[in-house]
Short mmCIF file of C-alpha atoms in Angstrom, two decimals:
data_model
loop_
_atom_site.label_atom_id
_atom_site.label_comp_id
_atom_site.label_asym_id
_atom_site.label_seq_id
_atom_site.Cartn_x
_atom_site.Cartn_y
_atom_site.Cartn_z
CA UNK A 1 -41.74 -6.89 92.31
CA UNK A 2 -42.48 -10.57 90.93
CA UNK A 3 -42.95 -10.82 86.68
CA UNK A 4 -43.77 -14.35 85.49
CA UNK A 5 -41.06 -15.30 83.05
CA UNK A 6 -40.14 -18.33 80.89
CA UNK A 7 -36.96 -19.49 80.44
CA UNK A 8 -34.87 -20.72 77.79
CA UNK A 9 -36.04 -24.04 77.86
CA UNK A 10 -39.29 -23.51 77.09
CA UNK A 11 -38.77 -20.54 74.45
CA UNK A 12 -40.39 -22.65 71.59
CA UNK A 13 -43.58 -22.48 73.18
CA UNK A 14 -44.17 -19.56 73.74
CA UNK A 15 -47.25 -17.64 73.25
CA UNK A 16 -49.16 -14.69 74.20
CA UNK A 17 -51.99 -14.95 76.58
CA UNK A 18 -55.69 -13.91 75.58
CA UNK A 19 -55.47 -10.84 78.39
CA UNK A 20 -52.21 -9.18 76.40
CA UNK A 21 -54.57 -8.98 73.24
CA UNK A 22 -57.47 -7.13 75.04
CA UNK A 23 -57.06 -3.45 73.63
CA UNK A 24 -54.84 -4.73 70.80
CA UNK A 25 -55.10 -2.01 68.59
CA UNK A 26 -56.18 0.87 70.25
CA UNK A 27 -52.68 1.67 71.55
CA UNK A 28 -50.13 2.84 69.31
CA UNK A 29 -48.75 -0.50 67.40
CA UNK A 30 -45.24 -0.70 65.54
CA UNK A 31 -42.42 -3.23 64.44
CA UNK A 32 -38.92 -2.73 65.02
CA UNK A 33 -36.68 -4.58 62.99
CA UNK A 34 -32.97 -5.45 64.23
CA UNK A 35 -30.14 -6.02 61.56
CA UNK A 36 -27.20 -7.41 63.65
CA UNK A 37 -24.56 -6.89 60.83
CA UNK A 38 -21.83 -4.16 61.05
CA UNK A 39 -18.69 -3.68 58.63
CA UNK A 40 -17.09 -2.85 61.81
CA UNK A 41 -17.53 -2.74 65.76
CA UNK A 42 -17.57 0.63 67.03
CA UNK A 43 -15.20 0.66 70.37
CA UNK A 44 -18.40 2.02 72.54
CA UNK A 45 -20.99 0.21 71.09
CA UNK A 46 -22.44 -2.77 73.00
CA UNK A 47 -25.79 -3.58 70.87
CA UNK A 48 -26.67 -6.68 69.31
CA UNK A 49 -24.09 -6.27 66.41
CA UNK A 50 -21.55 -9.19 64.19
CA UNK A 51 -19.10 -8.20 61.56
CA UNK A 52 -18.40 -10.44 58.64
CA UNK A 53 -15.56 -12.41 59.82
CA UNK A 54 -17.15 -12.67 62.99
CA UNK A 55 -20.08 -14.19 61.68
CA UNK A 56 -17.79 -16.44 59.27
CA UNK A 57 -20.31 -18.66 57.14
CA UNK A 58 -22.65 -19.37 60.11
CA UNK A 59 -24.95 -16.59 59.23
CA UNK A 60 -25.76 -14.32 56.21
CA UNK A 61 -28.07 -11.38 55.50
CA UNK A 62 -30.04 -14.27 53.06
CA UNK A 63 -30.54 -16.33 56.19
CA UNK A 64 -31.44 -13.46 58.65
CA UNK A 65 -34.17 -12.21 55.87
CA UNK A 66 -35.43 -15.38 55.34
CA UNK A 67 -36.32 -15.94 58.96
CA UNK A 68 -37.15 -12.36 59.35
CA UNK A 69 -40.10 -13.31 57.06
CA UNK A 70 -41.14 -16.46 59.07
CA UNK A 71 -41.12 -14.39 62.09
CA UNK A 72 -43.24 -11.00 60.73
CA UNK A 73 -45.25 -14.00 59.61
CA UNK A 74 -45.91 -15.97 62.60
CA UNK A 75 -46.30 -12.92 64.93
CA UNK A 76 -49.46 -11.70 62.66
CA UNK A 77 -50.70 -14.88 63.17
CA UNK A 78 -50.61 -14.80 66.43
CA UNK A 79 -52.08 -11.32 66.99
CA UNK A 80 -54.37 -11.88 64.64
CA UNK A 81 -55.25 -15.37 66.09
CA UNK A 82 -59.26 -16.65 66.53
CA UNK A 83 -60.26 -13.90 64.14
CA UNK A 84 -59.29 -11.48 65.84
CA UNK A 85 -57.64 -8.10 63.41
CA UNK A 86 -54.15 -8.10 63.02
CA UNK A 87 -53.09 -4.46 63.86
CA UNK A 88 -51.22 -3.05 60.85
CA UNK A 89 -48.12 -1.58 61.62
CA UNK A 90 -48.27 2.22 62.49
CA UNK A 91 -44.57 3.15 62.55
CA UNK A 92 -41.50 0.61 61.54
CA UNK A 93 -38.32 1.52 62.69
CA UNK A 94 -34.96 -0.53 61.17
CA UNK A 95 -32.33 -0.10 63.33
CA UNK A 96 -28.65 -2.05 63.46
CA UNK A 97 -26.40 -2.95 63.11
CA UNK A 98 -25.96 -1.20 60.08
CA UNK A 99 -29.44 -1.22 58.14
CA UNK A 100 -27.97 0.61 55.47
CA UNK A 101 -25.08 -2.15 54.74
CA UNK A 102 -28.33 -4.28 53.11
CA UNK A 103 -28.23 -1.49 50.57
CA UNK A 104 -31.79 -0.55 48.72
CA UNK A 105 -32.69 -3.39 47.73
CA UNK A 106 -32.11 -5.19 50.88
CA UNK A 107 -34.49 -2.74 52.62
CA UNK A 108 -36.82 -2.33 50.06
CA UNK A 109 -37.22 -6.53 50.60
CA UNK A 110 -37.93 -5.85 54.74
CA UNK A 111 -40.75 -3.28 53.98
CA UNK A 112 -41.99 -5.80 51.51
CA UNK A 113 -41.98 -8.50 54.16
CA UNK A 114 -43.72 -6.27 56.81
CA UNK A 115 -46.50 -5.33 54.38
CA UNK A 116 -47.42 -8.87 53.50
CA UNK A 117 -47.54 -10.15 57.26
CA UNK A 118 -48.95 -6.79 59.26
CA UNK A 119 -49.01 -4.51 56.54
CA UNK A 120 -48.87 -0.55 56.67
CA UNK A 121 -51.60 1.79 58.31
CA UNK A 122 -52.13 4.88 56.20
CA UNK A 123 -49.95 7.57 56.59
CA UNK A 124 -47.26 5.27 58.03
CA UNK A 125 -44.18 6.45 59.55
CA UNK A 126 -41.28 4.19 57.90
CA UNK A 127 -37.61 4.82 59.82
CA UNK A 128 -34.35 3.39 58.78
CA UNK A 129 -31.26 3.73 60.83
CA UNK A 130 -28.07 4.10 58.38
CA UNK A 131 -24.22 4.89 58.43
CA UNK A 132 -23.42 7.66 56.13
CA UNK A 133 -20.51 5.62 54.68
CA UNK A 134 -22.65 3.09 53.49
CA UNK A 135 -25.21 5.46 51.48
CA UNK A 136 -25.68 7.31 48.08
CA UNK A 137 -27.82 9.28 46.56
CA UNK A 138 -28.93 6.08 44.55
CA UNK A 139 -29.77 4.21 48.07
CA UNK A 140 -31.67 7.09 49.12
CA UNK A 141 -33.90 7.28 45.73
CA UNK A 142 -34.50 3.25 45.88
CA UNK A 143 -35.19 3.35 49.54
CA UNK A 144 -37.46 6.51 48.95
CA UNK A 145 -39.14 4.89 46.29
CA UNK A 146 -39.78 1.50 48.39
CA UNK A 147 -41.63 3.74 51.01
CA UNK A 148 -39.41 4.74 53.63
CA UNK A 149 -40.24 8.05 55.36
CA UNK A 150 -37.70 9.14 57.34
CA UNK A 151 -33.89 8.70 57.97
CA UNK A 152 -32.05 8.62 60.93
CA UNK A 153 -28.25 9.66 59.76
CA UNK A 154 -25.38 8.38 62.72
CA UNK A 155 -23.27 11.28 62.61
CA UNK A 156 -21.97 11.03 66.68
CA UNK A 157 -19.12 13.97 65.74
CA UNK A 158 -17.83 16.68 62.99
CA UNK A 159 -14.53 16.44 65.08
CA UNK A 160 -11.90 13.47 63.62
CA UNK A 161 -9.79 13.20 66.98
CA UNK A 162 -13.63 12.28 68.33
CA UNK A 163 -14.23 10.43 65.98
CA UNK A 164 -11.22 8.00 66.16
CA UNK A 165 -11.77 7.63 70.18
CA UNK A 166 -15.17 6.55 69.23
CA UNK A 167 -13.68 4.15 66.49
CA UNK A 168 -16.14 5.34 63.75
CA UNK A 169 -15.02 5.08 60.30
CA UNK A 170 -16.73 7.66 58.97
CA UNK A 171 -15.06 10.66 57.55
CA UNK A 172 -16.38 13.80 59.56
CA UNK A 173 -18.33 16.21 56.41
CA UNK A 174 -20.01 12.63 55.21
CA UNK A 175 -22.77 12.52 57.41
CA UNK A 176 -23.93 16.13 56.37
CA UNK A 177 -23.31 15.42 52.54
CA UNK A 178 -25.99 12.25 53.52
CA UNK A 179 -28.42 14.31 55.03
CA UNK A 180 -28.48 16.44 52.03
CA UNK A 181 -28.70 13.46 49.50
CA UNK A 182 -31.73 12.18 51.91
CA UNK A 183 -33.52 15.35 51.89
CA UNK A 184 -32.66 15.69 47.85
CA UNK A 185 -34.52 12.31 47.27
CA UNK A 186 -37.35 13.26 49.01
CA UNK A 187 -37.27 12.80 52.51
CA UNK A 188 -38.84 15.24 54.93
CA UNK A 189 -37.68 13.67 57.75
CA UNK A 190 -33.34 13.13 58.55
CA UNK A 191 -32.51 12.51 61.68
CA UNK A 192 -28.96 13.57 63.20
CA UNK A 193 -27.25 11.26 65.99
CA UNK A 194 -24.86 13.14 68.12
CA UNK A 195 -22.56 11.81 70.93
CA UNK A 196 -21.10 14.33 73.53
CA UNK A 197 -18.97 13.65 76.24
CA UNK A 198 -15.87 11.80 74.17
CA UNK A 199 -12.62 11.85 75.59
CA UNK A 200 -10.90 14.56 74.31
CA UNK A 201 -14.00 16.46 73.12
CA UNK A 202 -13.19 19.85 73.79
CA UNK A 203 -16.00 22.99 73.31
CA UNK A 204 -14.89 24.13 69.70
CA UNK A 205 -15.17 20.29 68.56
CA UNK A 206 -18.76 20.55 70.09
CA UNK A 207 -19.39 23.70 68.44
CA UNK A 208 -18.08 22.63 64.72
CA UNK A 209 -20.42 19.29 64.93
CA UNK A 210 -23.33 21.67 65.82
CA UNK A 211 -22.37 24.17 63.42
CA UNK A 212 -22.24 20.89 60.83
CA UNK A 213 -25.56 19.48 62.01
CA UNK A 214 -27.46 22.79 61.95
CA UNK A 215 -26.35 22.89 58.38
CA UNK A 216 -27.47 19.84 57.34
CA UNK A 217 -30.95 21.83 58.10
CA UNK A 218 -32.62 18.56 59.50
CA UNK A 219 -35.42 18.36 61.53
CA UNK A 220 -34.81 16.04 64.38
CA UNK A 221 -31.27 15.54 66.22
CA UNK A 222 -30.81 12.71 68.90
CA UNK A 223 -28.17 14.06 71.12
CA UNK A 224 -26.82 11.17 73.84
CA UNK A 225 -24.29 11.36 76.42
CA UNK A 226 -21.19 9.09 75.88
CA UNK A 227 -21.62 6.09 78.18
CA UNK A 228 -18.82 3.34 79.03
CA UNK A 229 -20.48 -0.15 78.79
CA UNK A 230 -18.80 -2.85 80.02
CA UNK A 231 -17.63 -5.06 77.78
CA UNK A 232 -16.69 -2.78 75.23
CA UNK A 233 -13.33 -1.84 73.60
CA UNK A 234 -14.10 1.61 75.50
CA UNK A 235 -14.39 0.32 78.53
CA UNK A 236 -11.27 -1.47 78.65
CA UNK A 237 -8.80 1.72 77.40
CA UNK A 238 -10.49 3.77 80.36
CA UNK A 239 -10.07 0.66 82.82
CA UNK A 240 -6.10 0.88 82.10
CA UNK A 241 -6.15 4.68 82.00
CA UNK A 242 -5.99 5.02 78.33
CA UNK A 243 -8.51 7.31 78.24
CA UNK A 244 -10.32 8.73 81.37
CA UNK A 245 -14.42 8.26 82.14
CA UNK A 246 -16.51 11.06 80.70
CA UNK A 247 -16.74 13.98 83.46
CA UNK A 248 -20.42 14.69 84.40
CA UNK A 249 -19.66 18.40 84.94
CA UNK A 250 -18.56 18.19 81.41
CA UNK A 251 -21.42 16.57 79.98
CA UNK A 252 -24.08 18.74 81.82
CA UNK A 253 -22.69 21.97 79.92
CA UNK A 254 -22.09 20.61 77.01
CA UNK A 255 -26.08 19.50 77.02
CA UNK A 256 -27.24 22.85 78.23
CA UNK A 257 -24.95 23.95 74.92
CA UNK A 258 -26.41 21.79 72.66
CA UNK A 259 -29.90 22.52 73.93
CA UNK A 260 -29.57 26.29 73.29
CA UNK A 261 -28.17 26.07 70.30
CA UNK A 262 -31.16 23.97 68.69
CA UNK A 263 -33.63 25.90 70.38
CA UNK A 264 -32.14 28.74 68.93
CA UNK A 265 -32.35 27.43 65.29
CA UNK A 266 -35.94 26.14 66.25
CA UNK A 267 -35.82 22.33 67.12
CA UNK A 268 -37.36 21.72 70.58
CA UNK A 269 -36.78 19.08 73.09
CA UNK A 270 -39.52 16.83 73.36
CA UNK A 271 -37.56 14.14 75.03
CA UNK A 272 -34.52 15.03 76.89
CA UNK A 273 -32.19 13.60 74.28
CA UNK A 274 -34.02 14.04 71.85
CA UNK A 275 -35.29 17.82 69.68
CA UNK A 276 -36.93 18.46 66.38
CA UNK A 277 -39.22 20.87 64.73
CA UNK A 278 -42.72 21.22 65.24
CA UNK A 279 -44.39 17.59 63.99
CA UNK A 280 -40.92 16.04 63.09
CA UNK A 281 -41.02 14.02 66.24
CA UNK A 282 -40.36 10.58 65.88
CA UNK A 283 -43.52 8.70 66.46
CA UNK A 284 -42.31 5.04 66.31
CA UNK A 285 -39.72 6.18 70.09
CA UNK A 286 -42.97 8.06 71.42
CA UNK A 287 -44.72 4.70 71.28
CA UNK A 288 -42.08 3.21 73.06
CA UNK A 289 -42.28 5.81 75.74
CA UNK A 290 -45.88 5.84 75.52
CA UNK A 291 -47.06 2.53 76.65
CA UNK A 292 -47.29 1.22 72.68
CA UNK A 293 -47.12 -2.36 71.68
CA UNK A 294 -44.67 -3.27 68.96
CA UNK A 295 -43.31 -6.43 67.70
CA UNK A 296 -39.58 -6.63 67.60
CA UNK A 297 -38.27 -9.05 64.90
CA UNK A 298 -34.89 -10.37 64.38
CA UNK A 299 -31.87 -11.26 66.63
CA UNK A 300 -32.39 -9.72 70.07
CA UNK A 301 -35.07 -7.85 69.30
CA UNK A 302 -37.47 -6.76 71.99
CA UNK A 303 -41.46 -6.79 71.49
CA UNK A 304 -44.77 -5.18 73.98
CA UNK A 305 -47.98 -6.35 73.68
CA UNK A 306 -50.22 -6.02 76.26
CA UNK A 307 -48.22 -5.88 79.04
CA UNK A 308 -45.97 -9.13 78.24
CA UNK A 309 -42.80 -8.49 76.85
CA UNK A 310 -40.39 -10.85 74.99
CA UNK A 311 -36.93 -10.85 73.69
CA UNK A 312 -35.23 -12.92 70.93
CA UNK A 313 -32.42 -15.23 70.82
CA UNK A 314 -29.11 -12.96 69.94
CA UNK A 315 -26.82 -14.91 67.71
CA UNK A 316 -27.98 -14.89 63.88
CA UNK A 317 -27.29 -18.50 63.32
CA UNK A 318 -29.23 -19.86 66.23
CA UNK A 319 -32.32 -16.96 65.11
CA UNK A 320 -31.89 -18.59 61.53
CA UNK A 321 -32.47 -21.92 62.64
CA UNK A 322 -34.96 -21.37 65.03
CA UNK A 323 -37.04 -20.08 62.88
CA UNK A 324 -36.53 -22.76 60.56
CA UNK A 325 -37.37 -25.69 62.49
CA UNK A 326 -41.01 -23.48 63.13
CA UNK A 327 -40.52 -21.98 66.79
CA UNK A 328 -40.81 -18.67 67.42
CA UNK A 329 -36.57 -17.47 68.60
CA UNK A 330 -38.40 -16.48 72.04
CA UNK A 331 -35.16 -16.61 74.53
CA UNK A 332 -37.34 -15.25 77.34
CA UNK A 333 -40.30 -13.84 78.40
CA UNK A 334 -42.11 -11.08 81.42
CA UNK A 335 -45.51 -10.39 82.54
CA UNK A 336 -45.20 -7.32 83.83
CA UNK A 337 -47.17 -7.02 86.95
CA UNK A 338 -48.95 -3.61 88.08
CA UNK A 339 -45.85 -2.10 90.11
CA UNK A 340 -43.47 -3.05 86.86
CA UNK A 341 -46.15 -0.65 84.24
CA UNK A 342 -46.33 2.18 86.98
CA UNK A 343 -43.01 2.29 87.52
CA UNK A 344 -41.91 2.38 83.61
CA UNK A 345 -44.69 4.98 83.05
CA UNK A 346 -43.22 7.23 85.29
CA UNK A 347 -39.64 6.34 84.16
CA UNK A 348 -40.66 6.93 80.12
CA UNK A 349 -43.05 9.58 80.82
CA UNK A 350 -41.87 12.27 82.84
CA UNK A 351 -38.81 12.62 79.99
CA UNK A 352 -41.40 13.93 77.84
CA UNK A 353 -41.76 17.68 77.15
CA UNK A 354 -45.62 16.32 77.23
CA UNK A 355 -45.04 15.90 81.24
CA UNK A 356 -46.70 13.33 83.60
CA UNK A 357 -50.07 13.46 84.82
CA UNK A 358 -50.16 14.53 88.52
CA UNK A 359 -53.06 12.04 89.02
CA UNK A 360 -50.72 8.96 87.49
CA UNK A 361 -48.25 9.33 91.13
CA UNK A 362 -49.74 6.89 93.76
CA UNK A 363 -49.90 8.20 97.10
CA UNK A 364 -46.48 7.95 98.46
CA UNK A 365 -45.14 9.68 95.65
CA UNK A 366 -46.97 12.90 95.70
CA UNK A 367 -45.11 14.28 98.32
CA UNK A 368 -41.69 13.42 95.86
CA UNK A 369 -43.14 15.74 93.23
CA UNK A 370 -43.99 18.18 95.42
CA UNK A 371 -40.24 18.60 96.36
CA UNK A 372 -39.37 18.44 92.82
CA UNK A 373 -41.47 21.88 91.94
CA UNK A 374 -40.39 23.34 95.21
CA UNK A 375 -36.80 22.66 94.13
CA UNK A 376 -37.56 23.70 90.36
CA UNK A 377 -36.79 20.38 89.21
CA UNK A 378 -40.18 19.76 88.07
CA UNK A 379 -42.67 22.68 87.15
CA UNK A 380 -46.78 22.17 87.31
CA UNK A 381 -48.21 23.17 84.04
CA UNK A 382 -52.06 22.23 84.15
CA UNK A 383 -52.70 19.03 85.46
CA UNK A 384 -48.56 17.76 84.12
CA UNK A 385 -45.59 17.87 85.87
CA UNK A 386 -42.87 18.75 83.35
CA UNK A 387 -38.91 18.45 84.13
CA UNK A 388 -37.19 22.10 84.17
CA UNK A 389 -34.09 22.71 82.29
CA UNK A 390 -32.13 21.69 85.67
CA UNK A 391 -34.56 18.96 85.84
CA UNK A 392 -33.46 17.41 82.99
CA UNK A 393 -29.87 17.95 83.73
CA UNK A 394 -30.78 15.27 86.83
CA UNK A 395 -34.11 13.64 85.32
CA UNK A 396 -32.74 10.33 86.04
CA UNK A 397 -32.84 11.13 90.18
CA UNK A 398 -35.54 12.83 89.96
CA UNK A 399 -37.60 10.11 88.60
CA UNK A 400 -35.75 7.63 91.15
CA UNK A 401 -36.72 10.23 93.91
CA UNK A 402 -40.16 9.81 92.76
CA UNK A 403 -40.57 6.10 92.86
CA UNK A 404 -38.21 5.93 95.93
CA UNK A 405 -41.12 8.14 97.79
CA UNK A 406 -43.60 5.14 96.88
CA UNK A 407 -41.10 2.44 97.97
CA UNK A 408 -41.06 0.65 94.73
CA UNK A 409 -38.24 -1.35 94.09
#
């Protein structure tokens, strides 16, 4: 596969062909925002994150909001460019970083920005990402009141030994008393993340977080298998043998046990990592898995539109000034070419409950997905092909199975 890119160099000029604005608006359409601070760096994380004294006095949440606005700003202007309509935002999703370290007012002052540049389709769906440490019942009402819909709580474990491993700060019953203070301000919509897989996790620790989350009486849990990233403190302690590499026998029963347990209490997978009750999905990741467009603002941020897709500069400081000077903090750019959208339908697709239209596989991957039912890792229902539970226990070779049979690469 070739994609037409732009480098570094050129970053400043960067701008979005006529062709990627054809349909603009009758796909789903949402901004992500990306807050890069953190109080403190979790030992498995390896997202786009600074701490204070990292950061020093190079870059500030003033700074990053100030060119967060020049950015919403300049990419409705470009959507919206030779009169065309600028597509108001759908979802928005805030995600960290720590969102919630900006406190209410902080976030109250990003929805603001995104309604002046693309503003807010009725009925919006309005996520924020936030650490239960750095919440209240008071940052719930102001964000509630400032139109956020729905929270997504990072809970990862009820278990402390896990939780240390995972160097999260968080004491173990917070995230359920935040969930509660959410839902008592008025959200219908918390979100639980979950982590399995931790060194040392053993099947009661599994069981008391889902006996913690089910309590909580949410109605969407994110449920994601512990992976070592290079580069992170994690990595490192398993490199020495400080801690060994998650087992995948492990982590397969311990997602078949998490599965039946939510089932059981009524929240169904609609994405393999992902349950909730009946019309609690999260719309703003179904766009992303969809096809959507969605303009990603702020450092490292990814954006769709159309088929090209862009990513920022990373360090705050440089965003800041980027921004300032009037460019666009475009680090690089892809066009993606026919081969590149089949082969991330199929990829994003297929881990839907929703399934993957038969008549989507190309020719030499028909035969693929024919093994896949015969081997009941895919089931046929209508005119979809759906992963089974085993499926989904392997839906990563299955879908590389699939694309392997049409020799993309």
């Amino acid at each position: 596969m070739v994609s037409t890119r732009v480098t570094e160099s050129t970053a400043t000029a960067f701008t979005l062909p006529d062709a990627a604005l054809e349909g603009l608006g009758t796909r789903p359409f949402g901004v992500y925002i990306h807050v890069p601070f953190c109080a403190t760096r979790c030992g498995y994380c390896d997202f786009n994150t600074y701490t204070a004294g990292e950061l020093g006095t190079s870059a500030s949440p003033q700074s990053w909001l100030e060119g967060l606005r020049r950015e919403l700003d300049a990419g409705a202007t470009m959507l919206g460019r030779d009169g065309r309509a600028v597509p108001a935002a759908q979802t928005v999703f805030v995600g960290g970083g720590t969102p919630s370290l900006l406190g209410g007012g902080g976030l109250a002052d990003v929805l603001t920005a995104v309604r002046s540049s693309f503003g807010l389709a009725p009925g919006a769906e309005v996520t924020t990402e936030s650490n239960p440490e750095s919440t209240s019942p008071e940052f719930f009402e102001a964000i509630r009141g400032a139109g956020y819909t729905r929270v997504s709580l990072g809970m990862q474990s009820a278990a402390p030994h896990v939780l240390r491993v995972l160097d999260r700060t968080h004491t173990p019953g917070r995230a359920v008393a935040a969930a509660t203070e959410a839902r008592a301000a008025g959200f219908a919509h918390v979100n639980l993340d979950m982590i399995y897989g931790t060194p040392g996790e053993r099947d009661e620790d599994l069981d008391a977080t889902l006996d913690a989350v089910l309590s909580a009486d949410v109605d969407h849990v994110s449920a994601y298998s512990l992976i070592v990233e290079d580069g992170t403190a994690l990595a490192r302690k398993v490199r020495r043998g400080e801690l060994p590499a998650p087992d995948d026998d492990v982590l397969a029963a311990r997602y078949e046990r998490i599965d039946a347990r939510l089932s059981e209490a009524g929240l169904n997978w609609y994405e393999v990592s992902n349950w909730s009750k009946p019309g609690a999905e999260c719309r703003h990741n179904l766009g992303y898995w969809d096809g959507g467009d969605w303009w990603g603002a702020g450092p490292g941020a990814h954006s769709h539109v159309g088929g090209v897709r862009w990513w920022n500069v990373k360090h705050p400081a440089r965003y800041a000034d980027e921004l300032a000077s009037g460019a666009l903090p475009v680090a690089d750019s892809e066009t993606l070419t026919a081969d590149d959208r089949h082969m991330e339908r199929v990829m994003l697709v297929l881990r839907l409950r929703s399934g993957l239209p038969d008549s989507d596989l190309l020719p030499g991957e028909v035969e693929a997905g024919e093994r896949a039912v015969a081997d009941q890792l895919l089931e046929a229902v209508g005119d979809r092909l759906v992963l089974t539970s085993r499926g989904r226990l392997l839906a990563d070779g299955v879908i590389r199975d699939i694309l392997t049979g049409n020799n993309i690469e």
